């Protein structure tokens, strides 16, 4: 097979260049290849580590985002509960006032019923008192 001109020249001038020069050149090529393989391996390891770090960073970022979301949801839930408690308190106050008003009205109707002179008027007042009592119990 035909060989490159430089190699052919070296072979033809074998006596002109000592054989140790070929060994040195060959060994330098081997050292370069070994060094290159080592650097490639080191590069792959560094890239692998970088991917791990990136994955870990994304995981931590997701965790932080979820934590923020969870805290926001908890705050919103707390605010809704507080609002419902306030509304229930207002309703309770209104209901107490209504009960007091109905009791006073019932007492007044019973008093009027006791003071009524004829039986029809008395029956009508007692009926009103019963209706007020039923409303009060609701």
Coordinates of C-alpha atoms in Angstrom, one line a residue:
X1 CA 0.0 0.0 0.0
X2 CA 1.2 3.5 -0.7
X3 CA 2.5 5.4 2.3
X4 CA 2.5 9.1 2.9
X5 CA 5.5 10.9 1.6
X6 CA 6.9 11.8 5.1
X7 CA 6.8 8.2 6.2
X8 CA 8.3 7.1 2.9
X9 CA 11.1 9.6 3.4
X10 CA 11.7 8.4 6.9
X11 CA 11.8 4.8 5.7
X12 CA 14.2 5.7 2.9
X13 CA 16.4 7.7 5.1
X14 CA 16.4 5.2 7.9
X15 CA 20.1 5.5 8.4
X16 CA 19.9 9.3 8.6
X17 CA 17.4 9.3 11.6
X18 CA 18.2 7.2 14.6
X19 CA 15.4 4.7 15.6
X20 CA 15.1 6.3 19.0
X21 CA 13.5 9.3 17.4
X22 CA 10.7 7.1 16.1
X23 CA 10.2 5.7 19.6
X24 CA 10.1 9.1 21.1
X25 CA 7.5 10.3 18.6
X26 CA 5.5 7.2 19.0
X27 CA 5.6 7.5 22.8
X28 CA 4.6 11.2 22.6
X29 CA 1.5 10.2 20.5
X30 CA 0.6 7.5 23.1
X31 CA 1.0 10.1 26.0
X32 CA -1.2 12.5 24.1
X33 CA -3.9 9.8 23.5
X34 CA -3.7 8.7 27.2
X35 CA -4.0 12.4 28.3
X36 CA -6.9 13.0 25.9
X37 CA -8.7 9.9 27.2
X38 CA -8.1 11.1 30.8
X39 CA -9.4 14.6 29.9
X40 CA -12.5 13.1 28.2
X41 CA -13.2 10.9 31.2
X42 CA -12.8 13.9 33.5
X43 CA -15.1 16.0 31.3
X44 CA -17.8 13.3 31.3
X45 CA -17.6 13.1 35.1
X46 CA -17.9 16.9 35.4
X47 CA -20.8 17.0 33.0
X48 CA -22.5 14.2 34.9
X49 CA -22.0 16.0 38.2
X50 CA -23.3 19.2 36.6
X51 CA -26.5 17.4 35.5
X52 CA -26.9 16.0 39.0
X53 CA -26.5 19.5 40.5
X54 CA -29.0 21.0 37.9
X55 CA -31.5 18.3 38.7
X56 CA -31.1 18.9 42.5
X57 CA -31.5 22.7 41.9
X58 CA -34.7 22.1 40.0
X59 CA -36.0 19.9 42.7
X60 CA -35.2 22.4 45.4
X61 CA -36.8 25.2 43.3
X62 CA -40.0 23.1 42.9
X63 CA -40.0 22.4 46.6
X64 CA -39.6 26.0 47.4
X65 CA -42.4 26.9 45.0
X66 CA -44.7 24.3 46.5
X67 CA -43.9 25.6 50.0
X68 CA -44.7 29.1 49.0
X69 CA -48.0 27.9 47.4
X70 CA -48.8 25.8 50.5
X71 CA -48.2 28.9 52.7
X72 CA -50.4 31.1 50.5
X73 CA -53.2 28.5 50.5
X74 CA -53.0 28.2 54.3
X75 CA -53.2 32.0 54.7
X76 CA -56.2 32.2 52.3
X77 CA -57.9 29.4 54.2
X78 CA -57.2 31.1 57.5
X79 CA -58.7 34.4 56.1
X80 CA -61.8 32.6 54.9
X81 CA -62.3 30.9 58.3
X82 CA -61.8 34.2 60.1
X83 CA -64.4 35.8 57.8
X84 CA -66.9 33.0 58.4
X85 CA -66.3 33.3 62.1
X86 CA -67.0 37.1 62.0
X87 CA -70.1 36.5 59.9
X88 CA -71.3 33.9 62.4
X89 CA -70.7 36.3 65.3
X90 CA -72.7 39.0 63.6
X91 CA -75.5 36.5 62.9
X92 CA -75.4 35.4 66.6
X93 CA -75.7 39.0 67.8
X94 CA -78.6 39.6 65.4
X95 CA -80.3 36.4 66.5
X96 CA -80.0 37.3 70.2
X97 CA -81.4 40.8 69.5
X98 CA -84.4 39.1 67.6
X99 CA -85.0 36.7 70.5
X100 CA -85.0 39.5 73.0
X101 CA -87.4 41.5 70.8
X102 CA -89.7 38.5 70.5
X103 CA -89.6 37.8 74.2
X104 CA -90.6 41.4 75.0
X105 CA -93.4 41.3 72.4
X106 CA -94.6 38.0 73.8
X107 CA -94.7 39.3 77.4
X108 CA -96.6 42.4 76.2
X109 CA -99.1 40.2 74.3
X110 CA -99.5 37.9 77.4
X111 CA -100.0 41.0 79.6
X112 CA -102.6 42.3 77.2
X113 CA -104.3 38.9 77.1
X114 CA -104.5 38.9 80.9
X115 CA -106.0 42.3 80.8
X116 CA -108.5 41.4 78.1
X117 CA -112.1 41.6 79.2
X118 CA -114.0 39.3 76.9
X119 CA -113.1 35.7 76.0
X120 CA -112.7 36.4 72.2
X121 CA -110.2 39.1 72.8
X122 CA -108.4 36.9 75.3
X123 CA -108.2 33.9 72.9
X124 CA -106.9 36.2 70.1
X125 CA -104.1 37.5 72.4
X126 CA -103.2 34.0 73.5
X127 CA -103.0 32.9 69.9
X128 CA -100.6 35.8 69.1
X129 CA -98.5 34.8 72.1
X130 CA -98.3 31.2 70.8
X131 CA -97.3 32.4 67.4
X132 CA -94.5 34.6 68.9
X133 CA -93.3 31.7 71.0
X134 CA -93.1 29.5 67.8
X135 CA -91.1 32.2 66.0
X136 CA -88.8 32.5 69.0
X137 CA -88.0 28.8 69.0
X138 CA -87.0 28.9 65.3

